[in-house]
Amino acid sequence: MIRTTIAAKAAVDDPLRLAVIYRAGLGRHWNSLREGSIELAALNLKASAARLQQAVKISAFPSEILDLFKHTGIVNRTARELIRASNEQGLEQLKIRAATIDPAGKSRTQLCALLCGDEVAGSSYRAHSKERPLALDQRYRDGLRSGLWSSTREAAQVLGVDQARLVKASKIAGLPEEVKLLFPGQALTFAVGWQLIQLTKLRGSEAIRQVAIASRSTIQTMSQQELMNRFVGLEGNAVDVKVKRGTGGKLLLEFHCDADDPANETRLSMMAMWLRDVKPSAR
DNA sequence: TGTTCGATCCCAAGTACGCG
DNA sequence: CGCGTACTTGGGATCGAACA
């Protein structure tokens, strides 16, 4: 089982942060990209030598270019595309383009395409914002305060997002503070947030809040899945699960648990909900 | 040992639609 | 109108090969 803590994953996904970490250990804990990759793997930071190299290179780009991504952030693919464009066209060419780009309202992909001089699909462009629910809800509330809109419907039109998405973001933002604090940075996604909302319906807000408080001290060593298991109530050996072959070539999933424990009903309801969400891959 | 990039897989956002 | 869900698809992560 791969154990990647929430904080470690955030660091690996951000090339600029990864470069800082690599430089900090260079000459002390490692002397090359490969050594760095091996040492970092021992710390749950799964970054290949190629990713480290990419991170170091993009971090050395001029601020005129990096500042364009101040709000959207940079991910591995962004770094890769920018490095390629820089190699092919020269860094000066990218700097010239950067000076003409207004980043307002543009996605990471759009900014990258503009910098690289690629054609950006116009009306067919599908905004694929990675904006997390808390950030989206904050934008909605800011607009509400300043009178930009008075409902989710209006806001959805202005912001160019689905109204259902705004409502969802608002619900997730309404989770207890103690719960939200367990998901630093960008870790609280719509998927995770929605699972927590469903769980709150089943177990109650106070129960979820208490789990969050109890998990604070061990959060650094927990994977996101382990954390979610805690919210469900599976930190111990609450259930015994078996897969069996039944008649007619069917597979049976068996759960054995203590019927006297009232929490088990909640646990099974939650697992049933998750299983319904599991879709077989088309590939 | 460093660097680049194609291929592939997976995740999550967007869309459409149904239900109460 | 608010919410839930099934399905589609774009974007990101990763592996591994090739080459300098």
PDB file of C-alpha atoms in Angstrom, chain A residues 58 61-69 74 78 81-86 89-101 103 106-120:
ATOM      1  CA  ILE A  58      10.875  25.730 -13.612  1.00  0.00           C
ATOM      2  CA  PHE A  61      12.168  30.825 -14.485  1.00  0.00           C
ATOM      3  CA  PRO A  62      11.902  34.635 -14.194  1.00  0.00           C
ATOM      4  CA  SER A  63       9.230  36.114 -11.939  1.00  0.00           C
ATOM      5  CA  GLU A  64       7.527  37.789 -14.943  1.00  0.00           C
ATOM      6  CA  ILE A  65       6.449  34.305 -16.011  1.00  0.00           C
ATOM      7  CA  LEU A  66       5.903  32.622 -12.629  1.00  0.00           C
ATOM      8  CA  ASP A  67       3.831  35.516 -11.308  1.00  0.00           C
ATOM      9  CA  LEU A  68       1.189  34.847 -13.966  1.00  0.00           C
ATOM     10  CA  PHE A  69       0.464  31.587 -12.133  1.00  0.00           C
ATOM     11  CA  ILE A  74       1.776  25.392 -11.333  1.00  0.00           C
ATOM     12  CA  THR A  78       2.539  23.182 -16.672  1.00  0.00           C
ATOM     13  CA  GLU A  81       5.108  22.529 -21.226  1.00  0.00           C
ATOM     14  CA  LEU A  82       6.844  25.755 -20.209  1.00  0.00           C
ATOM     15  CA  ILE A  83      10.265  24.092 -20.179  1.00  0.00           C
ATOM     16  CA  ARG A  84       9.635  22.646 -23.602  1.00  0.00           C
ATOM     17  CA  ALA A  85       8.547  26.025 -24.996  1.00  0.00           C
ATOM     18  CA  SER A  86      11.571  27.669 -23.407  1.00  0.00           C
ATOM     19  CA  GLN A  89      11.677  29.240 -28.519  1.00  0.00           C
ATOM     20  CA  GLY A  90      13.986  30.699 -25.912  1.00  0.00           C
ATOM     21  CA  LEU A  91      13.173  32.113 -22.493  1.00  0.00           C
ATOM     22  CA  GLU A  92      13.250  35.703 -23.841  1.00  0.00           C
ATOM     23  CA  GLN A  93      10.364  34.909 -26.196  1.00  0.00           C
ATOM     24  CA  LEU A  94       8.294  33.647 -23.247  1.00  0.00           C
ATOM     25  CA  LYS A  95       9.125  36.761 -21.225  1.00  0.00           C
ATOM     26  CA  ILE A  96       7.956  38.981 -24.077  1.00  0.00           C
ATOM     27  CA  ARG A  97       4.659  37.097 -24.254  1.00  0.00           C
ATOM     28  CA  ALA A  98       4.273  37.176 -20.467  1.00  0.00           C
ATOM     29  CA  ALA A  99       4.349  40.977 -20.546  1.00  0.00           C
ATOM     30  CA  THR A 100       1.290  41.019 -22.825  1.00  0.00           C
ATOM     31  CA  ILE A 101      -0.832  38.536 -20.857  1.00  0.00           C
ATOM     32  CA  PRO A 103      -3.955  36.502 -16.085  1.00  0.00           C
ATOM     33  CA  LYS A 106      -7.689  32.613 -17.111  1.00  0.00           C
ATOM     34  CA  SER A 107      -7.091  28.995 -16.216  1.00  0.00           C
ATOM     35  CA  ARG A 108      -3.673  27.458 -15.754  1.00  0.00           C
ATOM     36  CA  THR A 109      -3.986  25.709 -19.112  1.00  0.00           C
ATOM     37  CA  GLN A 110      -4.985  28.896 -20.900  1.00  0.00           C
ATOM     38  CA  LEU A 111      -2.081  30.822 -19.400  1.00  0.00           C
ATOM     39  CA  CYS A 112       0.317  28.063 -20.351  1.00  0.00           C
ATOM     40  CA  ALA A 113      -0.979  27.969 -23.926  1.00  0.00           C
ATOM     41  CA  LEU A 114      -0.708  31.762 -24.278  1.00  0.00           C
ATOM     42  CA  LEU A 115       2.849  31.755 -22.961  1.00  0.00           C
ATOM     43  CA  CYS A 116       3.863  28.935 -25.273  1.00  0.00           C
ATOM     44  CA  GLY A 117       2.247  30.650 -28.247  1.00  0.00           C
ATOM     45  CA  ASP A 118      -0.186  27.790 -28.826  1.00  0.00           C
ATOM     46  CA  GLU A 119      -3.635  28.258 -30.265  1.00  0.00           C
ATOM     47  CA  VAL A 120      -6.163  28.531 -27.447  1.00  0.00           C
TER      48      VAL A 120
END
